[in-house]
PDB file of C-alpha atoms in Angstrom:
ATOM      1  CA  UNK D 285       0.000   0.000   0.000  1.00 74.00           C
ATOM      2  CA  UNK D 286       3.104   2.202   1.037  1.00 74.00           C
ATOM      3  CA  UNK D 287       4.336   1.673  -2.463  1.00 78.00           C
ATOM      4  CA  UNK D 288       1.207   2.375  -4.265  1.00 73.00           C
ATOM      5  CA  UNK D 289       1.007   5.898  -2.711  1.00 78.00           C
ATOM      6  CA  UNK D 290       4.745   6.534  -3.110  1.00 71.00           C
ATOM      7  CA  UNK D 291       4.521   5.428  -7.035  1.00 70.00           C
ATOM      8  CA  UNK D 292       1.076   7.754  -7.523  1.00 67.00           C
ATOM      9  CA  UNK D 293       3.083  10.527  -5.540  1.00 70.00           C
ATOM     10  CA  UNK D 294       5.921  10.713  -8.079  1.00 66.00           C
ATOM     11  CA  UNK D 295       3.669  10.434 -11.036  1.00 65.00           C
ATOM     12  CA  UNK D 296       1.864  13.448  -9.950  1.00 58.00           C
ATOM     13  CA  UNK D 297       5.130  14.933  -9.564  1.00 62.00           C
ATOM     14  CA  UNK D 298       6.243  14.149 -12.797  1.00 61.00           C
ATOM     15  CA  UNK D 299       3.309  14.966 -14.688  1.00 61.00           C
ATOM     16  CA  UNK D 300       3.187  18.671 -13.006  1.00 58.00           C
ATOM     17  CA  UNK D 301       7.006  18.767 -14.813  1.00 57.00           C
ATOM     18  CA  UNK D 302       5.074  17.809 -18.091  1.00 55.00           C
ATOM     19  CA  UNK D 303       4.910  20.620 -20.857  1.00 52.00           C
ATOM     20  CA  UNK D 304       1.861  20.765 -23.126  1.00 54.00           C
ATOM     21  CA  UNK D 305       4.008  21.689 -26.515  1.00 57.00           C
ATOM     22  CA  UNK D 306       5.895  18.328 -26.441  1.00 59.00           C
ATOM     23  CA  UNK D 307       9.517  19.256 -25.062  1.00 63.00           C
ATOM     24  CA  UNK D 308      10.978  17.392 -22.194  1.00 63.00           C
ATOM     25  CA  UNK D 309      11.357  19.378 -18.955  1.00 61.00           C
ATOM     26  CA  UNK D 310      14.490  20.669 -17.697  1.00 61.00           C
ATOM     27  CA  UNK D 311      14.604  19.286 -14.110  1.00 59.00           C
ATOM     28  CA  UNK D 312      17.607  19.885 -12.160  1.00 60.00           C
ATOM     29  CA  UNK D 313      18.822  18.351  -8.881  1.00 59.00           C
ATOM     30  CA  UNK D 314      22.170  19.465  -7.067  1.00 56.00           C
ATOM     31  CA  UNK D 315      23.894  18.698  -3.902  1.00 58.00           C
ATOM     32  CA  UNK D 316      26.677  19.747  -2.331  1.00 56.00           C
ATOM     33  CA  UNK D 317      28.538  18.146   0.526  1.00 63.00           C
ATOM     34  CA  UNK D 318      31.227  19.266   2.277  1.00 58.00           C
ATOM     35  CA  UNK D 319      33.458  22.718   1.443  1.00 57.00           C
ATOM     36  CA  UNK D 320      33.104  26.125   2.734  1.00 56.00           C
ATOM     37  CA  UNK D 321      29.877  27.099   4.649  1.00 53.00           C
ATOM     38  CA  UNK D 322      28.780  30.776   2.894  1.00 53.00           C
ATOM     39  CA  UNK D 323      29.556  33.798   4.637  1.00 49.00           C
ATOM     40  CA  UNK D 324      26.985  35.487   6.712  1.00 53.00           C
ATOM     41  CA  UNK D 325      28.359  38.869   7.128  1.00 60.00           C
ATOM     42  CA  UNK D 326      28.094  39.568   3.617  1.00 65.00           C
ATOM     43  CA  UNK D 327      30.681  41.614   1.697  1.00 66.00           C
ATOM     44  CA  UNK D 328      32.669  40.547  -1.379  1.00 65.00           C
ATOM     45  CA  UNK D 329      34.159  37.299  -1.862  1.00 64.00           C
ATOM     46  CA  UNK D 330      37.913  36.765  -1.493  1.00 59.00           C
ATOM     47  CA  UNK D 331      39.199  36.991  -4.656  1.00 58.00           C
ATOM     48  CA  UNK D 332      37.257  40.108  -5.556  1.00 59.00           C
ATOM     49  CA  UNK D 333      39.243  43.286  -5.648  1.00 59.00           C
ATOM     50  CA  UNK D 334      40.609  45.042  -2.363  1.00 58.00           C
ATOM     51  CA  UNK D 335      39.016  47.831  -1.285  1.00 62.00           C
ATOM     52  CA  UNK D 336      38.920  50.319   2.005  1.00 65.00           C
ATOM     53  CA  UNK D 337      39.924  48.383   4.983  1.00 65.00           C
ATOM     54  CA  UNK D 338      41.019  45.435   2.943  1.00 59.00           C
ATOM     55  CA  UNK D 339      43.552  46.851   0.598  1.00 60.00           C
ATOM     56  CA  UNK D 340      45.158  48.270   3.468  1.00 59.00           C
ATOM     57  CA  UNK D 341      45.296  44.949   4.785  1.00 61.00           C
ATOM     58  CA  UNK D 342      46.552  43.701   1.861  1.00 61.00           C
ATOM     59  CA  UNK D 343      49.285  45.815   1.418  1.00 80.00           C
ATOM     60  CA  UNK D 344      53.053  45.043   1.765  1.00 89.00           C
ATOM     61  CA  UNK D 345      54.899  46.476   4.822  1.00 91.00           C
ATOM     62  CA  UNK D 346      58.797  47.129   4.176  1.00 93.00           C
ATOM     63  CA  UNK D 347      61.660  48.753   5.872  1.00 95.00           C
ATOM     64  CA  UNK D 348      63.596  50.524   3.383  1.00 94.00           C
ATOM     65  CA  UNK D 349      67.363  51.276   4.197  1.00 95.00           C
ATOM     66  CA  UNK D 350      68.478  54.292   2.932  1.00 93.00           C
ATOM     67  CA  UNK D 351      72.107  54.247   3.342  1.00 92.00           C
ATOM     68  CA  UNK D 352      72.566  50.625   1.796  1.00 93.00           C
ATOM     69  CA  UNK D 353      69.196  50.655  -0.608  1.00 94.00           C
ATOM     70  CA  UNK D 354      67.984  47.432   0.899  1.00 96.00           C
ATOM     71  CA  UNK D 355      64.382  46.689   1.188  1.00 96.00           C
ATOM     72  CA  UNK D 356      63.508  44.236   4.261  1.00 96.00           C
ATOM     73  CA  UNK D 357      59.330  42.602   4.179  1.00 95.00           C
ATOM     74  CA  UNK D 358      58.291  42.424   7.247  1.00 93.00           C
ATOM     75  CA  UNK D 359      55.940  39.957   7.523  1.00 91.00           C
ATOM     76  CA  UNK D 360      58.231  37.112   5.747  1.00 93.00           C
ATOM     77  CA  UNK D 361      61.883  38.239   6.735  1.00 94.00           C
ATOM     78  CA  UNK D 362      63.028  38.857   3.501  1.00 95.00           C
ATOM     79  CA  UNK D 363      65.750  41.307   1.913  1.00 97.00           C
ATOM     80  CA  UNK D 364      65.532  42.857  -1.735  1.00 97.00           C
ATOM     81  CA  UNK D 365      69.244  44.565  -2.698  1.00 96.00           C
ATOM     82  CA  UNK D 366      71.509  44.391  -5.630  1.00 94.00           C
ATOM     83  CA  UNK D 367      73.474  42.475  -6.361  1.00 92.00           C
ATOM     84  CA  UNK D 368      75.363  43.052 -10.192  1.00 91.00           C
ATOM     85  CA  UNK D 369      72.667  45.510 -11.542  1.00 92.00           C
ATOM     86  CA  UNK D 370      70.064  42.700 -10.720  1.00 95.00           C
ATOM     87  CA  UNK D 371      67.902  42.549  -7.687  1.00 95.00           C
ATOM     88  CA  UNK D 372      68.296  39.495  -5.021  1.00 95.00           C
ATOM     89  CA  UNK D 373      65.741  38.207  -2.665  1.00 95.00           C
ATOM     90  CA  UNK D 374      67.054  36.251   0.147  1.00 95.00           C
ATOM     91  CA  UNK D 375      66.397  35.519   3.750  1.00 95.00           C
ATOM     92  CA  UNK D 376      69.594  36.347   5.040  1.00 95.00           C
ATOM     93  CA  UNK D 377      72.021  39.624   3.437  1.00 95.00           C
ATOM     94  CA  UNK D 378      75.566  38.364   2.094  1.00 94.00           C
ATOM     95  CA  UNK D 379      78.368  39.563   4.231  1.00 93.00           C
ATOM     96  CA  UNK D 380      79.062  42.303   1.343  1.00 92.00           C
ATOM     97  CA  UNK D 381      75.693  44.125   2.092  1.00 93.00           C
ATOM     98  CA  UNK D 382      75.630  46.113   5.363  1.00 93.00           C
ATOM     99  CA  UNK D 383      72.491  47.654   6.674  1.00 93.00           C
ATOM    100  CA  UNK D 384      72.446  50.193   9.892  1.00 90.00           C
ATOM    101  CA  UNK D 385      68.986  48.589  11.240  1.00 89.00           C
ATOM    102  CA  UNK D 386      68.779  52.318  13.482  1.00 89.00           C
ATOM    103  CA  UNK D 387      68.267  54.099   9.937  1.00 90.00           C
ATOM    104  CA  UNK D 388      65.581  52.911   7.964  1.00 92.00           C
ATOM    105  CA  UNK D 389      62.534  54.058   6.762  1.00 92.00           C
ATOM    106  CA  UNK D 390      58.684  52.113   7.099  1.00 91.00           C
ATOM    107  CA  UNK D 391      57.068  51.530   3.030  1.00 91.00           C
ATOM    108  CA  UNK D 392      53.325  49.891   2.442  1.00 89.00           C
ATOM    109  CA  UNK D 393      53.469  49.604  -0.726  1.00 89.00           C
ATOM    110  CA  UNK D 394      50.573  47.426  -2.893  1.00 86.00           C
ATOM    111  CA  UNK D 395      53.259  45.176  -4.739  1.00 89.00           C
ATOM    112  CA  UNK D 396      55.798  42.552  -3.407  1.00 91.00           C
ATOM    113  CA  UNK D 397      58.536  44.232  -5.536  1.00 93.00           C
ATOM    114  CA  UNK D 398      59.457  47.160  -3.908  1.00 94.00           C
ATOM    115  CA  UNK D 399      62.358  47.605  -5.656  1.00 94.00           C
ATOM    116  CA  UNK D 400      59.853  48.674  -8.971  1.00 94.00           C
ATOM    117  CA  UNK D 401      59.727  52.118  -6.551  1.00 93.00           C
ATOM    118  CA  UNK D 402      64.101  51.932  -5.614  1.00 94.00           C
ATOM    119  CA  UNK D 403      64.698  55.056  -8.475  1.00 93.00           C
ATOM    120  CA  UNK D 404      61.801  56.867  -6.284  1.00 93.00           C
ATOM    121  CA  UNK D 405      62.602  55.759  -2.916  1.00 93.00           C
ATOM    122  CA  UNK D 406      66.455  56.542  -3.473  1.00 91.00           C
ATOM    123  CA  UNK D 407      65.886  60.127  -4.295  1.00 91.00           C
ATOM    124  CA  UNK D 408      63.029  60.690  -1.857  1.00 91.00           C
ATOM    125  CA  UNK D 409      65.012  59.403   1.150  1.00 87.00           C
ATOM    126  CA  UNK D 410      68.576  60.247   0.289  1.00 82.00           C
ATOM    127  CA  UNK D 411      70.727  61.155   3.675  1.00 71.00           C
ATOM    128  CA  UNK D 412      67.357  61.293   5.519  1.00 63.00           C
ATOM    129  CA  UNK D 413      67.642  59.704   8.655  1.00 61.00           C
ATOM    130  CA  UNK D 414      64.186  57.467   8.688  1.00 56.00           C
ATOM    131  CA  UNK D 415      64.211  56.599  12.724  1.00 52.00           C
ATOM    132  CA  UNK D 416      66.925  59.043  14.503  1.00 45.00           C
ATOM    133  CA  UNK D 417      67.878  58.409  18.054  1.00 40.00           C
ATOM    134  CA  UNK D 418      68.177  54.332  17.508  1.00 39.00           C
ATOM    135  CA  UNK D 419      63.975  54.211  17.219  1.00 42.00           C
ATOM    136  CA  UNK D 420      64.508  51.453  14.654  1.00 43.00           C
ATOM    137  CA  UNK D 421      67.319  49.473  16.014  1.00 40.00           C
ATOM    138  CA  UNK D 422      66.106  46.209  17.547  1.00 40.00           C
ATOM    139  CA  UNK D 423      67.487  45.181  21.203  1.00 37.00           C
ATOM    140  CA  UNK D 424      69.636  42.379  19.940  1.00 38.00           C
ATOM    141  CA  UNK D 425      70.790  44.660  16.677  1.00 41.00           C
ATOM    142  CA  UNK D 426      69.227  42.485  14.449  1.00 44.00           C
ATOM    143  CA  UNK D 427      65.859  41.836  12.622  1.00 47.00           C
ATOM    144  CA  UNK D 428      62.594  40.667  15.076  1.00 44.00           C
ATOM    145  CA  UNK D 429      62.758  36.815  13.534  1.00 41.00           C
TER     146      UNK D 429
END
């Protein structure tokens, strides 16, 4: 009996999906399982553009150094300087390139090249001293990681 009522269920069903002028019906049926739950705040997905509060956020934090032209990113520890007219990224500086960590000046910049801006940066801050009285210098003398 329980099958008799399911069976005249979905042919109701189907025949309400029926269309008079002879094409099929375009039923779809989806599910997801698993990934990311939406968000309920609203706002703009990740991957849209950065705006406001978000492109600050997204912005690249340097030190520059003046005197030696060396650009240090903050949040991953890593040095841009020349090196033979090309630019180097490294973790740690050769012993050839000397920064004084007391003289440098903060960047956010909205690339992780900073060095596009060195021509700019050189002129701008040339024998300015970025952090005077030993503001930038660290307690052990050298970067915080």
């Amino acid at each position: 009996m329980k099958n008799l009522i399911l069976v005249a269920t979905a042919g109701f069903l189907l025949a309400g999906c029926a269309v008079d002028d002879g094409r099929r019906p375009n039923v779809n049926v989806g599910v997801a399982i698993g990934g990311d739950a939406p968000a309920r705040g609203g706002g703009p997905p990740p991957w849209a553009p950065a705006h406001g509060r978000r492109a600050k956020e997204a912005a690249y934090r340097y030190y520059y150094y003046p005197a030696s032209g060396v650009y240090l990113n903050i949040s991953t520890g890593t040095y841009f300087y020349l090196s033979g007219g090309t630019w180097q990224v490294s973790a740690r500086l050769p012993p050839s390139v000397v920064i004084d960590t007391a003289d440098y000046v903060s960047l956010e910049l909205a690339t992780d090249k900073p060095y596009l801006f060195y021509d700019e940066h050189r002129v701008k801050f040339k024998g300015k001293k970025g952090h005077p009285k030993g503001k930038g210098k660290w307690k052990d003398g050298g970067p915080p990681f």
